[in-house]
PDB file of C-alpha atoms in Angstrom:
ATOM      1  CA  VAL A   1       9.487  84.706 -57.637  1.00 90.00           C
ATOM      2  CA  LEU A   2       5.775  85.386 -57.108  1.00 94.00           C
ATOM      3  CA  ALA A   3       4.526  83.532 -54.054  1.00 94.00           C
ATOM      4  CA  ASN A   4       2.402  83.329 -50.922  1.00 95.00           C
ATOM      5  CA  ALA A   5       2.336  80.697 -48.173  1.00 92.00           C
ATOM      6  CA  ARG A   6       0.699  78.000 -50.344  1.00 93.00           C
ATOM      7  CA  PHE A   7       1.264  78.939 -53.974  1.00 96.00           C
ATOM      8  CA  GLY A   8       4.273  80.106 -55.959  1.00 96.00           C
ATOM      9  CA  SER A   9       5.504  80.854 -59.442  1.00 96.00           C
ATOM     10  CA  VAL A  10       8.841  81.766 -61.007  1.00 94.00           C
ATOM     11  CA  ILE A  11       8.752  84.049 -64.052  1.00 95.00           C
ATOM     12  CA  SER A  12      11.594  85.219 -66.297  1.00 93.00           C
ATOM     13  CA  ASP A  13      12.206  88.497 -68.126  1.00 94.00           C
ATOM     14  CA  ALA A  14      10.939  86.782 -71.282  1.00 94.00           C
ATOM     15  CA  GLY A  15       7.668  85.809 -69.575  1.00 94.00           C
ATOM     16  CA  GLN A  16       8.429  82.115 -69.228  1.00 93.00           C
ATOM     17  CA  ALA A  17       7.183  80.591 -65.980  1.00 94.00           C
ATOM     18  CA  TYR A  18       6.368  77.562 -63.904  1.00 94.00           C
ATOM     19  CA  SER A  19       4.001  77.308 -60.941  1.00 97.00           C
ATOM     20  CA  TRP A  20       3.544  75.036 -57.915  1.00 95.00           C
ATOM     21  CA  TYR A  21       1.209  74.423 -54.987  1.00 94.00           C
ATOM     22  CA  GLU A  22       2.658  74.205 -51.443  1.00 91.00           C
ATOM     23  CA  ASN A  23       5.817  72.364 -52.543  1.00 90.00           C
ATOM     24  CA  ALA A  24       7.894  73.471 -55.539  1.00 92.00           C
ATOM     25  CA  HIS A  25       9.280  69.960 -56.010  1.00 89.00           C
ATOM     26  CA  GLU A  26       6.514  67.533 -55.046  1.00 89.00           C
ATOM     27  CA  PHE A  27       3.470  69.284 -56.547  1.00 91.00           C
ATOM     28  CA  ARG A  28       4.377  71.263 -59.616  1.00 94.00           C
ATOM     29  CA  LEU A  29       1.376  72.580 -61.489  1.00 96.00           C
ATOM     30  CA  THR A  30       3.372  73.229 -64.668  1.00 96.00           C
ATOM     31  CA  PRO A  31       6.801  71.873 -65.754  1.00 94.00           C
ATOM     32  CA  TRP A  32      10.088  73.136 -64.384  1.00 88.00           C
ATOM     33  CA  GLU A  33      12.972  73.307 -66.861  1.00 77.00           C
ATOM     34  CA  ASN A  34      16.486  73.861 -65.517  1.00 71.00           C
ATOM     35  CA  ASP A  35      17.727  75.472 -68.720  1.00 69.00           C
ATOM     36  CA  PRO A  36      18.284  79.248 -68.534  1.00 66.00           C
ATOM     37  CA  VAL A  37      19.594  79.325 -72.108  1.00 64.00           C
ATOM     38  CA  SER A  38      16.474  78.088 -73.894  1.00 63.00           C
ATOM     39  CA  ASP A  39      14.139  79.446 -71.164  1.00 67.00           C
ATOM     40  CA  ARG A  40      11.489  76.884 -72.050  1.00 80.00           C
ATOM     41  CA  SER A  41       8.135  77.099 -70.295  1.00 89.00           C
ATOM     42  CA  GLY A  42       4.865  75.222 -69.910  1.00 94.00           C
ATOM     43  CA  GLU A  43       2.911  78.478 -69.692  1.00 96.00           C
ATOM     44  CA  ALA A  44       2.237  80.790 -72.640  1.00 97.00           C
ATOM     45  CA  TYR A  45       0.017  83.595 -73.951  1.00 98.00           C
ATOM     46  CA  TYR A  46      -0.797  84.572 -77.522  1.00 98.00           C
ATOM     47  CA  LEU A  47      -2.522  87.454 -79.303  1.00 98.00           C
ATOM     48  CA  ARG A  48      -3.956  87.059 -82.790  1.00 98.00           C
ATOM     49  CA  ASP A  49      -5.393  89.470 -85.319  1.00 97.00           C
ATOM     50  CA  GLU A  50      -8.559  87.697 -86.449  1.00 96.00           C
ATOM     51  CA  GLU A  51      -8.497  89.390 -89.874  1.00 95.00           C
ATOM     52  CA  SER A  52      -4.879  88.892 -90.918  1.00 95.00           C
ATOM     53  CA  GLY A  53      -4.067  85.812 -88.822  1.00 95.00           C
ATOM     54  CA  GLU A  54      -0.940  87.523 -87.461  1.00 96.00           C
ATOM     55  CA  CYS A  55       0.025  85.999 -84.113  1.00 97.00           C
ATOM     56  CA  TRP A  56       2.380  87.191 -81.370  1.00 98.00           C
ATOM     57  CA  SER A  57       2.882  86.966 -77.608  1.00 98.00           C
ATOM     58  CA  PRO A  58       2.495  89.822 -75.112  1.00 98.00           C
ATOM     59  CA  THR A  59       5.841  88.604 -73.727  1.00 98.00           C
ATOM     60  CA  ILE A  60       9.125  88.013 -75.555  1.00 96.00           C
ATOM     61  CA  LEU A  61       8.591  84.238 -75.580  1.00 95.00           C
ATOM     62  CA  PRO A  62       7.316  81.971 -76.959  1.00 96.00           C
ATOM     63  CA  THR A  63       6.226  83.957 -80.074  1.00 96.00           C
ATOM     64  CA  ARG A  64       8.134  87.210 -80.290  1.00 96.00           C
ATOM     65  CA  GLY A  65       6.499  90.030 -82.182  1.00 97.00           C
ATOM     66  CA  GLN A  66       8.066  92.985 -83.978  1.00 94.00           C
ATOM     67  CA  GLY A  67       9.583  95.818 -81.978  1.00 87.00           C
ATOM     68  CA  ASP A  68      10.713  96.087 -78.384  1.00 94.00           C
ATOM     69  CA  TYR A  69       9.346  94.617 -75.181  1.00 98.00           C
ATOM     70  CA  LEU A  70       9.613  96.174 -71.728  1.00 98.00           C
ATOM     71  CA  THR A  71       9.670  93.966 -68.619  1.00 98.00           C
ATOM     72  CA  ARG A  72       9.320  95.337 -65.098  1.00 97.00           C
ATOM     73  CA  HIS A  73       9.561  93.235 -61.934  1.00 96.00           C
ATOM     74  CA  GLY A  74       8.211  94.599 -58.669  1.00 95.00           C
ATOM     75  CA  PHE A  75       7.580  93.218 -55.207  1.00 93.00           C
ATOM     76  CA  GLY A  76       5.220  90.319 -55.940  1.00 93.00           C
ATOM     77  CA  TYR A  77       4.367  91.203 -59.555  1.00 97.00           C
ATOM     78  CA  SER A  78       5.764  91.403 -63.097  1.00 98.00           C
ATOM     79  CA  VAL A  79       4.583  93.631 -65.956  1.00 98.00           C
ATOM     80  CA  PHE A  80       5.229  93.086 -69.681  1.00 98.00           C
ATOM     81  CA  THR A  81       4.433  95.800 -72.253  1.00 98.00           C
ATOM     82  CA  HIS A  82       4.620  95.723 -76.047  1.00 98.00           C
ATOM     83  CA  ARG A  83       3.199  97.394 -79.174  1.00 97.00           C
ATOM     84  CA  GLU A  84       2.370  95.304 -82.248  1.00 97.00           C
ATOM     85  CA  SER A  85       0.687  96.690 -85.392  1.00 94.00           C
ATOM     86  CA  GLY A  86      -0.924  99.497 -83.434  1.00 96.00           C
ATOM     87  CA  ILE A  87      -2.068  97.264 -80.564  1.00 97.00           C
ATOM     88  CA  ASP A  88      -0.615  98.141 -77.154  1.00 97.00           C
ATOM     89  CA  SER A  89      -0.568  95.324 -74.623  1.00 98.00           C
ATOM     90  CA  GLU A  90       0.216  95.274 -70.920  1.00 98.00           C
ATOM     91  CA  LEU A  91       0.307  91.931 -69.122  1.00 98.00           C
ATOM     92  CA  THR A  92       0.467  92.057 -65.320  1.00 98.00           C
ATOM     93  CA  VAL A  93       1.152  88.765 -63.504  1.00 98.00           C
ATOM     94  CA  PHE A  94       0.934  88.254 -59.751  1.00 97.00           C
ATOM     95  CA  VAL A  95      -0.124  85.787 -57.072  1.00 97.00           C
ATOM     96  CA  ALA A  96      -3.062  86.517 -54.792  1.00 96.00           C
ATOM     97  CA  GLU A  97      -1.992  87.587 -51.310  1.00 93.00           C
ATOM     98  CA  GLU A  98      -3.739  84.724 -49.498  1.00 93.00           C
ATOM     99  CA  ALA A  99      -5.485  82.463 -52.033  1.00 95.00           C
ATOM    100  CA  PRO A 100      -3.585  79.780 -54.033  1.00 95.00           C
ATOM    101  CA  VAL A 101      -4.279  81.600 -57.312  1.00 96.00           C
ATOM    102  CA  LYS A 102      -2.047  83.135 -59.965  1.00 97.00           C
ATOM    103  CA  LEU A 103      -3.610  86.052 -61.869  1.00 97.00           C
ATOM    104  CA  ALA A 104      -2.698  87.418 -65.292  1.00 98.00           C
ATOM    105  CA  ILE A 105      -4.403  90.678 -66.274  1.00 98.00           C
ATOM    106  CA  LEU A 106      -4.024  91.639 -69.932  1.00 97.00           C
ATOM    107  CA  THR A 107      -4.915  95.189 -70.969  1.00 97.00           C
ATOM    108  CA  LEU A 108      -5.193  95.938 -74.695  1.00 97.00           C
ATOM    109  CA  SER A 109      -5.426  99.343 -76.380  1.00 96.00           C
ATOM    110  CA  ASN A 110      -6.135  99.867 -80.077  1.00 97.00           C
ATOM    111  CA  ASN A 111      -4.111 102.743 -81.560  1.00 95.00           C
ATOM    112  CA  SER A 112      -4.046 101.448 -85.121  1.00 94.00           C
ATOM    113  CA  GLY A 113      -6.566 103.916 -86.583  1.00 94.00           C
ATOM    114  CA  ARG A 114      -9.217 101.289 -87.338  1.00 94.00           C
ATOM    115  CA  THR A 115     -11.458  98.784 -85.598  1.00 96.00           C
ATOM    116  CA  ARG A 116      -9.664  95.519 -84.804  1.00 97.00           C
ATOM    117  CA  LYS A 117     -10.893  92.069 -83.822  1.00 96.00           C
ATOM    118  CA  LEU A 118      -8.424  90.193 -81.646  1.00 96.00           C
ATOM    119  CA  SER A 119      -8.287  86.908 -79.797  1.00 96.00           C
ATOM    120  CA  VAL A 120      -6.275  86.093 -76.690  1.00 97.00           C
ATOM    121  CA  THR A 121      -5.134  82.515 -76.022  1.00 97.00           C
ATOM    122  CA  GLY A 122      -3.651  81.202 -72.797  1.00 98.00           C
ATOM    123  CA  TYR A 123      -1.952  77.828 -72.387  1.00 98.00           C
ATOM    124  CA  VAL A 124      -0.604  75.689 -69.524  1.00 98.00           C
ATOM    125  CA  GLU A 125       0.940  72.205 -69.553  1.00 97.00           C
ATOM    126  CA  TRP A 126      -0.366  70.313 -66.543  1.00 97.00           C
ATOM    127  CA  THR A 127       2.170  68.470 -64.375  1.00 95.00           C
ATOM    128  CA  LEU A 128       0.289  67.992 -61.072  1.00 94.00           C
ATOM    129  CA  GLY A 129       3.161  66.130 -59.455  1.00 91.00           C
ATOM    130  CA  GLU A 130       6.929  65.894 -59.310  1.00 91.00           C
ATOM    131  CA  SER A 131       7.506  64.826 -62.931  1.00 90.00           C
ATOM    132  CA  ARG A 132       5.269  65.450 -65.920  1.00 92.00           C
ATOM    133  CA  ILE A 133       6.551  62.292 -67.622  1.00 91.00           C
ATOM    134  CA  ARG A 134       5.201  60.183 -64.759  1.00 91.00           C
ATOM    135  CA  SER A 135       2.064  62.135 -63.929  1.00 92.00           C
ATOM    136  CA  ALA A 136       0.720  63.071 -67.385  1.00 94.00           C
ATOM    137  CA  PRO A 137      -0.824  59.644 -68.172  1.00 94.00           C
ATOM    138  CA  HIS A 138      -2.956  59.907 -65.018  1.00 94.00           C
ATOM    139  CA  ILE A 139      -4.228  63.482 -65.455  1.00 95.00           C
ATOM    140  CA  VAL A 140      -7.867  63.972 -66.466  1.00 96.00           C
ATOM    141  CA  THR A 141      -9.040  67.314 -67.865  1.00 97.00           C
ATOM    142  CA  HIS A 142     -12.601  68.561 -68.129  1.00 96.00           C
ATOM    143  CA  ALA A 143     -14.402  71.760 -69.058  1.00 97.00           C
ATOM    144  CA  ALA A 144     -15.518  74.109 -66.293  1.00 93.00           C
ATOM    145  CA  SER A 145     -18.580  76.326 -66.361  1.00 85.00           C
ATOM    146  CA  ILE A 146     -17.473  79.872 -65.489  1.00 87.00           C
ATOM    147  CA  PRO A 147     -19.959  82.785 -65.393  1.00 88.00           C
ATOM    148  CA  GLY A 148     -18.928  85.171 -68.157  1.00 88.00           C
ATOM    149  CA  GLY A 149     -16.094  82.951 -69.363  1.00 92.00           C
ATOM    150  CA  CYS A 150     -14.778  79.395 -69.594  1.00 95.00           C
ATOM    151  CA  GLY A 151     -12.196  77.189 -67.916  1.00 97.00           C
ATOM    152  CA  VAL A 152     -10.358  73.876 -67.876  1.00 98.00           C
ATOM    153  CA  MET A 153      -9.978  71.839 -64.683  1.00 97.00           C
ATOM    154  CA  ALA A 154      -7.470  69.026 -64.149  1.00 97.00           C
ATOM    155  CA  ASN A 155      -7.058  66.204 -61.625  1.00 95.00           C
ATOM    156  CA  ASN A 156      -4.346  63.645 -60.957  1.00 93.00           C
ATOM    157  CA  PHE A 157      -6.026  60.869 -58.954  1.00 86.00           C
ATOM    158  CA  TYR A 158      -3.048  58.513 -59.070  1.00 85.00           C
ATOM    159  CA  GLY A 159      -1.268  58.090 -55.732  1.00 63.00           C
ATOM    160  CA  ASP A 160      -1.751  60.194 -52.621  1.00 60.00           C
ATOM    161  CA  ASN A 161       0.078  63.344 -53.720  1.00 59.00           C
ATOM    162  CA  GLY A 162      -2.646  65.777 -54.716  1.00 56.00           C
ATOM    163  CA  GLY A 163      -5.373  63.276 -55.564  1.00 65.00           C
ATOM    164  CA  GLU A 164      -7.970  65.350 -53.742  1.00 79.00           C
ATOM    165  CA  ARG A 165      -6.891  68.615 -55.402  1.00 89.00           C
ATOM    166  CA  THR A 166      -8.232  70.228 -58.560  1.00 94.00           C
ATOM    167  CA  ALA A 167      -6.147  72.617 -60.669  1.00 96.00           C
ATOM    168  CA  PHE A 168      -7.952  75.131 -62.858  1.00 96.00           C
ATOM    169  CA  PHE A 169      -7.217  77.607 -65.640  1.00 98.00           C
ATOM    170  CA  ALA A 170      -9.939  80.126 -66.506  1.00 97.00           C
ATOM    171  CA  VAL A 171     -10.545  83.214 -68.629  1.00 96.00           C
ATOM    172  CA  SER A 172     -13.250  85.865 -68.734  1.00 91.00           C
ATOM    173  CA  GLY A 173     -15.017  86.747 -71.971  1.00 86.00           C
ATOM    174  CA  ASN A 174     -18.279  85.903 -73.715  1.00 77.00           C
ATOM    175  CA  TYR A 175     -16.712  84.469 -76.873  1.00 88.00           C
ATOM    176  CA  CYS A 176     -14.399  81.810 -75.530  1.00 94.00           C
ATOM    177  CA  SER A 177     -13.373  78.253 -76.387  1.00 96.00           C
ATOM    178  CA  LEU A 178     -11.137  75.674 -74.710  1.00 97.00           C
ATOM    179  CA  MET A 179      -9.259  72.382 -75.008  1.00 97.00           C
ATOM    180  CA  GLY A 180      -7.295  70.006 -72.793  1.00 98.00           C
ATOM    181  CA  ASP A 181      -5.083  68.146 -75.284  1.00 97.00           C
ATOM    182  CA  ARG A 182      -1.499  69.377 -75.671  1.00 97.00           C
ATOM    183  CA  ARG A 183      -0.817  67.193 -78.710  1.00 96.00           C
ATOM    184  CA  GLU A 184      -3.715  68.756 -80.589  1.00 97.00           C
ATOM    185  CA  PHE A 185      -2.836  72.279 -79.460  1.00 97.00           C
ATOM    186  CA  ILE A 186       0.788  72.156 -80.621  1.00 96.00           C
ATOM    187  CA  GLY A 187       0.252  69.885 -83.620  1.00 95.00           C
ATOM    188  CA  ARG A 188       2.482  67.340 -85.310  1.00 90.00           C
ATOM    189  CA  ASN A 189       6.148  68.408 -85.168  1.00 87.00           C
ATOM    190  CA  GLY A 190       4.989  71.739 -83.751  1.00 88.00           C
ATOM    191  CA  SER A 191       6.156  73.862 -80.833  1.00 93.00           C
ATOM    192  CA  LEU A 192       4.847  76.583 -78.554  1.00 95.00           C
ATOM    193  CA  ARG A 193       6.525  79.129 -80.818  1.00 95.00           C
ATOM    194  CA  SER A 194       4.001  78.309 -83.545  1.00 94.00           C
ATOM    195  CA  PRO A 195       1.254  75.967 -82.320  1.00 96.00           C
ATOM    196  CA  SER A 196      -0.999  74.602 -85.042  1.00 95.00           C
ATOM    197  CA  THR A 197      -4.168  75.548 -83.159  1.00 95.00           C
ATOM    198  CA  MET A 198      -3.379  79.228 -83.644  1.00 95.00           C
ATOM    199  CA  LYS A 199      -4.169  78.714 -87.318  1.00 93.00           C
ATOM    200  CA  LEU A 200      -7.722  77.600 -86.470  1.00 93.00           C
ATOM    201  CA  ARG A 201     -10.642  79.885 -85.681  1.00 92.00           C
ATOM    202  CA  ARG A 202     -11.555  78.259 -82.346  1.00 95.00           C
ATOM    203  CA  LEU A 203     -10.273  75.669 -79.907  1.00 97.00           C
ATOM    204  CA  SER A 204     -11.857  72.247 -80.326  1.00 96.00           C
ATOM    205  CA  GLY A 205     -13.282  71.756 -76.821  1.00 96.00           C
ATOM    206  CA  LYS A 206     -11.588  68.354 -76.495  1.00 97.00           C
ATOM    207  CA  THR A 207     -10.918  67.270 -72.898  1.00 98.00           C
ATOM    208  CA  GLY A 208     -10.856  64.002 -70.971  1.00 97.00           C
ATOM    209  CA  ALA A 209      -8.631  61.120 -69.902  1.00 96.00           C
ATOM    210  CA  GLY A 210      -5.828  59.510 -71.908  1.00 95.00           C
ATOM    211  CA  LEU A 211      -4.705  62.788 -73.476  1.00 96.00           C
ATOM    212  CA  ASP A 212      -1.420  64.683 -73.347  1.00 96.00           C
ATOM    213  CA  PRO A 213      -2.900  67.059 -70.746  1.00 97.00           C
ATOM    214  CA  CYS A 214      -2.947  70.815 -71.008  1.00 98.00           C
ATOM    215  CA  GLY A 215      -5.292  73.695 -70.405  1.00 98.00           C
ATOM    216  CA  ALA A 216      -5.870  76.057 -73.342  1.00 98.00           C
ATOM    217  CA  LEU A 217      -8.375  78.907 -73.445  1.00 97.00           C
ATOM    218  CA  GLN A 218      -9.219  81.458 -76.114  1.00 97.00           C
ATOM    219  CA  SER A 219     -11.339  84.604 -75.880  1.00 95.00           C
ATOM    220  CA  ALA A 220     -12.130  87.053 -78.710  1.00 93.00           C
ATOM    221  CA  ALA A 221     -13.239  90.687 -78.683  1.00 92.00           C
ATOM    222  CA  THR A 222     -13.591  93.715 -80.976  1.00 92.00           C
ATOM    223  CA  PHE A 223     -11.590  96.850 -80.185  1.00 92.00           C
ATOM    224  CA  ILE A 224     -12.522 100.344 -81.406  1.00 87.00           C
ATOM    225  CA  ASP A 225      -9.613 102.644 -82.227  1.00 83.00           C
ATOM    226  CA  GLY A 226      -8.527 104.915 -79.413  1.00 68.00           C
TER     227      GLY A 226
END
């Protein structure tokens, strides 16, 4: 459990997580699934080789790559390391000591012997309430202007539980795109293991009301060997 007085998150060895604000039952930011066997999550990260289209996660789930993963849990943080096709990744996840913010720092190293262009995609399913089934129809997503990056903000104005609060998901990077529609991100008959959007060059930018709400962000960069 990663938590402070106002914000908390539970994360598994496979990297699957859910997060909440102030109350883990009444104001869930992302879905909670009581199923330790499938270890389903509403939070995910993906890496993609922009030349080959190969896609994998820096954590075991949802899209396991080749080779081994190493997970380390410490006091208030978790670290996930992996090597895929000469790309070393280290994802460190923790909650700020005082602010209601969860941070994920991804460090990439290119040891493949050639220049590589990679994209990183992050995804969250917004709940913003006790039950996503009840709250999702009332959630509105919109793009956020972030210096040196991009973000998706979400509000649930229905009822008095969190109507004045804004949830946000943001990434740094000059070449970034976003979307707020889960149905478009996953695709018809798709899943988080292989979302259809990962076959497209960029995220569509679609946000608004009346969608199946999510926050998805993608940032691309070129990595020199070594």
